XYZ file of C-alpha atoms in Angstrom:
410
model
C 21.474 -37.563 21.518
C 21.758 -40.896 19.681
C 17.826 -40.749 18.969
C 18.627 -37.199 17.298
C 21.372 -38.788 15.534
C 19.676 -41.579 13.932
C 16.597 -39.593 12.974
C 19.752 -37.248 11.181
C 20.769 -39.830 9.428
C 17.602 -41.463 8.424
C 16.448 -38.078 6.827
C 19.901 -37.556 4.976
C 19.290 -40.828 3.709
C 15.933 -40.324 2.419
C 16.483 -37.042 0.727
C 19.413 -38.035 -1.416
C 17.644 -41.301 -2.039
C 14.198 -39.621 -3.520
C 16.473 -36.573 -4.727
C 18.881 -38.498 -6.920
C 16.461 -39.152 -9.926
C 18.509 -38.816 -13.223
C 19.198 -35.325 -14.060
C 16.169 -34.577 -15.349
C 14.018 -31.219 -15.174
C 10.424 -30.328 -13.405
C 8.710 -28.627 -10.976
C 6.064 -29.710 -8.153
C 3.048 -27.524 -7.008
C 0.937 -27.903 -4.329
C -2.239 -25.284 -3.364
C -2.497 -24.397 0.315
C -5.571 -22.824 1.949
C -8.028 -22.160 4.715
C -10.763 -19.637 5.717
C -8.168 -17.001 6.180
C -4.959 -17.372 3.422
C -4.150 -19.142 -0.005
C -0.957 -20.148 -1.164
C 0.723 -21.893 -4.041
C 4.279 -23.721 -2.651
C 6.370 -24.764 -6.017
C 9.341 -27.128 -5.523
C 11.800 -26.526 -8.230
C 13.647 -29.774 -9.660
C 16.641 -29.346 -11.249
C 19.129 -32.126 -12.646
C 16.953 -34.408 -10.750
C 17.519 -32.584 -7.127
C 15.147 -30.732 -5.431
C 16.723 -27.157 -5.321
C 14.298 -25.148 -2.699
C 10.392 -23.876 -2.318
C 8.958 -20.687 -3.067
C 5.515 -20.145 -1.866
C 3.066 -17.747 -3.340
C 0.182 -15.786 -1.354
C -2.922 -15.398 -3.865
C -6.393 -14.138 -3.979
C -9.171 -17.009 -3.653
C -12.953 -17.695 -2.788
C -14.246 -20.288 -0.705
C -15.418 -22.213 -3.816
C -11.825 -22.635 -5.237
C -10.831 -25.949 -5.200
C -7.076 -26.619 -4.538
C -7.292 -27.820 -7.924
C -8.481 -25.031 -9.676
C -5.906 -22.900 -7.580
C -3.416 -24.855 -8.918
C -4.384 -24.721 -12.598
C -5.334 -20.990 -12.613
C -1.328 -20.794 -11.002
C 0.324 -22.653 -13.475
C -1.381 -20.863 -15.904
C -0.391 -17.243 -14.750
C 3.002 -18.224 -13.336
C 4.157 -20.096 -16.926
C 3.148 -17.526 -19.060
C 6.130 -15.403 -17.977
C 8.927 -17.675 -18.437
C 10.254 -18.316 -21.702
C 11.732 -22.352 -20.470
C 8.983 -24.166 -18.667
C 10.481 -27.425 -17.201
C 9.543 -30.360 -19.381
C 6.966 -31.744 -16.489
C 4.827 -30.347 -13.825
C 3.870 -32.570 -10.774
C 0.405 -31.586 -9.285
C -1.348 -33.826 -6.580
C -4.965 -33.726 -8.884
C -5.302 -33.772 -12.573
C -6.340 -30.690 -14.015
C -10.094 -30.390 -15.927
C -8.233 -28.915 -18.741
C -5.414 -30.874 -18.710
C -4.923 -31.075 -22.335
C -5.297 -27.225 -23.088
C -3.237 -26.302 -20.172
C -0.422 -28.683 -22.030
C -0.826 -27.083 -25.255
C -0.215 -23.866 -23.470
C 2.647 -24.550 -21.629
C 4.155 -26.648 -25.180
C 3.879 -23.159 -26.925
C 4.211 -25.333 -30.268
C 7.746 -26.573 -28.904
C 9.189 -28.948 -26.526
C 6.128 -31.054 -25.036
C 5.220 -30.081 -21.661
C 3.090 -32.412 -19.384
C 0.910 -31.950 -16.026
C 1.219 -35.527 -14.471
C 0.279 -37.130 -11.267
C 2.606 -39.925 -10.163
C 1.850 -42.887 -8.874
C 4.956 -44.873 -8.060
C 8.439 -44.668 -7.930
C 10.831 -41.992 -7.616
C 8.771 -38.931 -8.384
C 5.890 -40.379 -6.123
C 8.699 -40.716 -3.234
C 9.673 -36.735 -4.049
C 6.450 -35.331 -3.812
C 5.739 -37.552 -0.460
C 8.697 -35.793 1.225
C 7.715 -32.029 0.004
C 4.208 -33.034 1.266
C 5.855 -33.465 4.938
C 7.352 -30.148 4.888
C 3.908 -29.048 3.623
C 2.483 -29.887 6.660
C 5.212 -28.143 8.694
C 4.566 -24.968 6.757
C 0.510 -24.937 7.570
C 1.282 -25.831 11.235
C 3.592 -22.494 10.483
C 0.637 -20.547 8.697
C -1.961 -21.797 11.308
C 0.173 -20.488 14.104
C 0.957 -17.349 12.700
C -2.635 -16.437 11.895
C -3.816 -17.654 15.132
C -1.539 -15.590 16.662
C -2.579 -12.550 14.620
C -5.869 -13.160 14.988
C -5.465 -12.661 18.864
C -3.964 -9.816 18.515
C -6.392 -8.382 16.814
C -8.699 -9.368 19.125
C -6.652 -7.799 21.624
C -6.549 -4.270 19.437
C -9.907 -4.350 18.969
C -11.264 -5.003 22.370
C -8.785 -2.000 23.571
C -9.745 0.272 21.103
C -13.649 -0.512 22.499
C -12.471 0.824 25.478
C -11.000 3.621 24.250
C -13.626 4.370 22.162
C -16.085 4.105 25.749
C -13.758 5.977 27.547
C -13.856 8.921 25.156
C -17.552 8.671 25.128
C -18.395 7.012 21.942
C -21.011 4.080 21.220
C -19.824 0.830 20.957
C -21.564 0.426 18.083
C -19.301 2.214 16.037
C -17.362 -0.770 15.673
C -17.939 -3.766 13.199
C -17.894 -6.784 15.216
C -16.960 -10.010 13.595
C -15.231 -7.555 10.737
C -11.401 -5.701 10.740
C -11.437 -2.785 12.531
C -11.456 -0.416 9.741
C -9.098 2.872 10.792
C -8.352 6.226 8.611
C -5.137 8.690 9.590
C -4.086 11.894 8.301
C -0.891 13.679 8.570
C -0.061 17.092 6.830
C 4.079 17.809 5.433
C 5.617 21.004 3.709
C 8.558 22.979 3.896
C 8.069 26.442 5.345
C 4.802 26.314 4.123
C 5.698 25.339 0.394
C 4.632 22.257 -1.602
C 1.905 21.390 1.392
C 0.346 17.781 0.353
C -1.752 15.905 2.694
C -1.567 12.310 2.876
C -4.235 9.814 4.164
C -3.303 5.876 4.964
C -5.982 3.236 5.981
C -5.506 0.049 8.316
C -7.957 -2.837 8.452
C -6.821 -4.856 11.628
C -3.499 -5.095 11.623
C -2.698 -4.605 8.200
C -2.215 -1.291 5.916
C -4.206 -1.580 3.033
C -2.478 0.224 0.715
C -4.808 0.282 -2.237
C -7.373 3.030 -0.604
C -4.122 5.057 0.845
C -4.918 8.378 -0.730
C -2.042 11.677 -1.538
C -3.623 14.864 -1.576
C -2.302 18.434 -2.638
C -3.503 21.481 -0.698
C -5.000 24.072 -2.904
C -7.063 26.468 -0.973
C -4.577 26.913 2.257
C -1.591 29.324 1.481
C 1.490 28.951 3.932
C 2.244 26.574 7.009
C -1.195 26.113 8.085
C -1.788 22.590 9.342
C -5.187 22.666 10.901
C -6.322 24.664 7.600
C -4.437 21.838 5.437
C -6.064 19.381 7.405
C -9.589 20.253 7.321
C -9.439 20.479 3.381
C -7.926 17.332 3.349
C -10.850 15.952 5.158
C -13.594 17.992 3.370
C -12.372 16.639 -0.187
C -12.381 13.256 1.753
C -15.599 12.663 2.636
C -17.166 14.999 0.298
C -16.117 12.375 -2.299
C -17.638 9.603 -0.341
C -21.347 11.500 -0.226
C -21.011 12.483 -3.935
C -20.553 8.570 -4.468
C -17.019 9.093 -5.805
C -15.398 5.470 -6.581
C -12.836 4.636 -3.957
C -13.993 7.116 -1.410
C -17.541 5.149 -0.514
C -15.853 2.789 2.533
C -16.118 4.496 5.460
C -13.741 4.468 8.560
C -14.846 3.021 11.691
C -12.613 5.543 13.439
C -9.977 8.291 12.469
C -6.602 8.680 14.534
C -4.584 12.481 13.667
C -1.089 12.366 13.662
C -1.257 15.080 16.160
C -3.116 15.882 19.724
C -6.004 18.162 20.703
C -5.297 20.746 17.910
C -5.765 18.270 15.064
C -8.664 16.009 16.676
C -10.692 19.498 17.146
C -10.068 20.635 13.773
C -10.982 17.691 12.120
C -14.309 17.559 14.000
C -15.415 20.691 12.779
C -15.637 19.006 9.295
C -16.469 16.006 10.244
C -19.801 17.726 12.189
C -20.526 20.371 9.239
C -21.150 16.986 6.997
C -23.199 15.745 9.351
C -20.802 12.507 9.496
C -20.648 10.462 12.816
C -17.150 9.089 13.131
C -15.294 8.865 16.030
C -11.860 10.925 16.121
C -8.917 10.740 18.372
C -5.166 11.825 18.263
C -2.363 10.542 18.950
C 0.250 12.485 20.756
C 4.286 11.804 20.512
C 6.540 11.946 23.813
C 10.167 13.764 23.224
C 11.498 11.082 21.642
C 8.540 11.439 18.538
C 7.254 7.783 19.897
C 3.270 7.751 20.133
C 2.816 7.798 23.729
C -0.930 8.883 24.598
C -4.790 9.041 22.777
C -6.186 12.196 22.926
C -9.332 13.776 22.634
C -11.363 16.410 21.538
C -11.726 17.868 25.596
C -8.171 16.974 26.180
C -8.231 14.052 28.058
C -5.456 11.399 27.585
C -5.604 7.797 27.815
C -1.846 7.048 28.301
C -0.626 3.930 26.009
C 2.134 2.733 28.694
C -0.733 0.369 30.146
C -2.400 -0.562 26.810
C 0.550 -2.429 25.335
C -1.038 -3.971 22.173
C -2.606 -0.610 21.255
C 0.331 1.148 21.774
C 2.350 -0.871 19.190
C -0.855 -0.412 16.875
C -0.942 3.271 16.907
C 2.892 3.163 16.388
C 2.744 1.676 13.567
C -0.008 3.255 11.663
C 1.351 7.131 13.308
C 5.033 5.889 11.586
C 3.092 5.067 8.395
C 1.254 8.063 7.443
C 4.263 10.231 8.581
C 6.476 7.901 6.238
C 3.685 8.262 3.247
C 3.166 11.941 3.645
C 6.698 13.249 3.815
C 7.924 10.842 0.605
C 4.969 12.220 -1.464
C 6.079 15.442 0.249
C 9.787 15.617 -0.974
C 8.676 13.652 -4.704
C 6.567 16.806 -5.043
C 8.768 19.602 -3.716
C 12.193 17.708 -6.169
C 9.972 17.879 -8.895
C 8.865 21.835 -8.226
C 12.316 22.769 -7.630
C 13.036 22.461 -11.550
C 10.083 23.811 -12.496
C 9.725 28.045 -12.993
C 6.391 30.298 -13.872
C 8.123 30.472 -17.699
C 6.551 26.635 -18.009
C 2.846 28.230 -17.599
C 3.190 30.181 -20.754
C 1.892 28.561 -23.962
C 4.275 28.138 -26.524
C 7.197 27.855 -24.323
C 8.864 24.852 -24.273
C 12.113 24.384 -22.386
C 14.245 25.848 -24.960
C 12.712 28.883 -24.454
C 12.624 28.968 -20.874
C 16.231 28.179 -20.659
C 17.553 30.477 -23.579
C 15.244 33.436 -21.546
C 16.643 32.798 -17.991
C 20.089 32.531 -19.722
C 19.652 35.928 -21.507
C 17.620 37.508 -18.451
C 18.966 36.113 -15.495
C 15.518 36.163 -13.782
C 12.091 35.889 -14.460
C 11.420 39.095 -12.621
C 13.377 40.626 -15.519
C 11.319 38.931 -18.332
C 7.982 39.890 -16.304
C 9.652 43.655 -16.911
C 10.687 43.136 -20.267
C 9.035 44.588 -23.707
C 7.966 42.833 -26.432
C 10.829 43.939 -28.593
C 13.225 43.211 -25.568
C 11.651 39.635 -25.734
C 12.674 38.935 -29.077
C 16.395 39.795 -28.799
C 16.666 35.805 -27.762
C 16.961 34.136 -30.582
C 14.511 31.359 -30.167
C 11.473 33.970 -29.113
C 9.587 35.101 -32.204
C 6.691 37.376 -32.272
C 4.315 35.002 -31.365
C 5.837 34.058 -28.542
C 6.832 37.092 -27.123
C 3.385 38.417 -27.196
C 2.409 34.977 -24.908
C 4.599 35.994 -22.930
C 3.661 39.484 -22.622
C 0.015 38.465 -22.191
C 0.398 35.587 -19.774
C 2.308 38.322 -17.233
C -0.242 41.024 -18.224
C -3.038 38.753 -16.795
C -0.836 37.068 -13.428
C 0.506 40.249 -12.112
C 3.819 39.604 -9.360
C 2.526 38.678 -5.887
C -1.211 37.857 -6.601
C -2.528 34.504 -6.736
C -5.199 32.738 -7.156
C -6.245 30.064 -4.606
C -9.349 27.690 -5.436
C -12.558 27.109 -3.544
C -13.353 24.492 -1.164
C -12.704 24.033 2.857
C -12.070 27.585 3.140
C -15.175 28.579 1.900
C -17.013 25.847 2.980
C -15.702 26.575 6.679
C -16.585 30.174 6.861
C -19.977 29.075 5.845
C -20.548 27.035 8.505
C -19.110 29.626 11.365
């Protein structure tokens, strides 16, 4: 207890000491990295104590230098303040010192990179370098212990995989365990969208998550919404299409035996060779098995890691699919056939379901009935009439694509 208390004091000493330095203004930045993560940690300095750390997670290659990292920061992070503190503390001097001044200076108030030597700004940087270090030992242990978990995910999912009677080979050793899902929402059939969201190890990657809307399935028809989904998927990636090419090294359904078998029949009629399983949902909509295309289960009670893995990434595409789902179906709900018909605006629309009541009763209407609202001229009325003369009530028109495509293969 007393060798707590002394170390208490000590520190409390040696922050206010190196934190009371005039009142003056400036930041400190530091560049953190290793084979896995880069980050940029700013100190903020303001009337001369140190008010708190932000760190930064960024994009860089093994040939970065913490230096550059730190100039190609400063650079991007300044530009979008309007007051950059008077001085910037960095642990190297910049190549481009001088330009990177002139930037910051903006033609005003002189701004300077410095490296300090001595004194109090030296002591101030030497105490945000020791809680550097705690923060790696942090980063390290976090990433180590992500790292084993993926381990962990991928060496179950091998044995899934060789359970279900897939090769091995399917999966990219020394590289994340790239994973593709698919879940299908509507309501009663209307609005149907499919949505597709795609995992590398553990984590989403949400640039190649892909919305689809279902044109050649009419009605609730989830193994038909599926397959199209699936067709338009990896028809993309044979015709070259950009941001289709990367291919999955396995695809989990939202769904069981249903939805693994009807994906496979488009995955086979490509002549594609990727491995598909589903995963099924207990009462309590918790993912609680891996199924596959014969039936068989593996249940996830005894596979721990992989259970939490396929929980997360089932809870994901549901969660992507059902908010593209209701963005789509809020936006239809305030939209009517009237909006189809060139020349009419939403004036028109409104004054003619005002005047009409329906658009069963403008579909009915004459030409000359047409043009008792006042905003409908000739012109328009004969749209009108024309538009309805070639989209008679109850027939539409549904496009081509996994329909066809299916029946072809059968």
């Amino acid at each position: 207890k007393w060798r707590d208390d002394l170390i208490a004091v000590k520190a409390l000493k040696e922050t206010q000491r190196v934190t009371m330095i005039s009142d003056q203004d400036f930041d400190i930045v530091y560049a953190l990295k290793d084979q896995d993560h880069a980050f940029v940690v700013l100190f903020p300095v303001r009337a001369g104590k140190l008010s708190g750390r932000e760190t930064f997670q960024i994009q860089a290659d093994e040939s970065d230098s913490r230096k550059n990292m730190v100039s190609a920061f400063i650079k991007q992070y300044y530009s979008q303040w309007a007051s950059v503190p008077p001085e910037i503390l960095v642990e190297e001097e910049p190549d481009e010192k001088e330009l990177l001044e002139e930037f910051l200076s903006r033609g005003r108030r002189k701004v300077q990179v410095t490296v300090p030597q001595r004194g109090s700004k030296k002591a101030l940087m030497d105490l945000t370098r020791k809680d550097l270090r705690e923060m790696t030992k942090t980063i390290e242990e976090r990433a180590s212990s992500r790292r084993e978990r993926e381990r962990l995910v991928y060496a179950e999912m091998q044995d899934v995989m060789k359970e279900g009677g897939f090769s091995r080979e399917k999966t990219r050793e020394g590289k994340p365990f790239r994973v593709e899902s698919y879940d299908i929402s509507n309501t009663n059939g209307v609005d149907s969208v499919g949505a597709m969201v795609v995992f590398e190890g553990l984590e989403p990657v949400k640039k190649d998550y892909r919305r689809f809307k279902i044109r050649t399935i009419e009605g609730a028809d989830d193994y038909g919404s599926l397959q199209e989904v699936l067709y338009r998927r990896f028809r993309r990636a044979q015709e070259g299409s950009r941001g289709f090419q990367t291919m999955p090294d396995m695809i989990l359904m939202d769904g069981g035996q249903g939805q693994v078998t009807a994906a496979l029949k488009v995955i086979r009629a490509l002549g594609l060779n990727v491995p598909v399983v589903g995963m099924a949902k207990d009462d309590r909509h918790r993912t609680r098995a891996i199924v596959f295309e014969d039936g068989h289960e593996i249940d996830l009670v005894h596979h721990a890691v992989l259970f939490r893995y396929c929980g997360t990434i089932q809870e994901e595409v549901h969660r992507f699919a059902i908010d593209y789902h209701h963005r789509l179906h809020s936006k239809n709900s305030f939209r009517s056939e009237l909006d189809d018909i060139p020349g009419i605006g939403p004036k028109r629309r409104n004054d003619l379901l005002y005047y009409f009541k329906s658009t069963e009763a403008i579909r009915k209407a004459s030409e000359e009935e047409l043009m008792q609202v006042p905003s409908v001229n000739r012109k328009a009325a004969e749209s009108i009439a024309a538009y309805f003369a070639a989209h008679p009530a109850g027939k539409k028109t549904f496009g081509t694509g996994t329909v066809e495509f299916l029946e072809e293969e059968e």
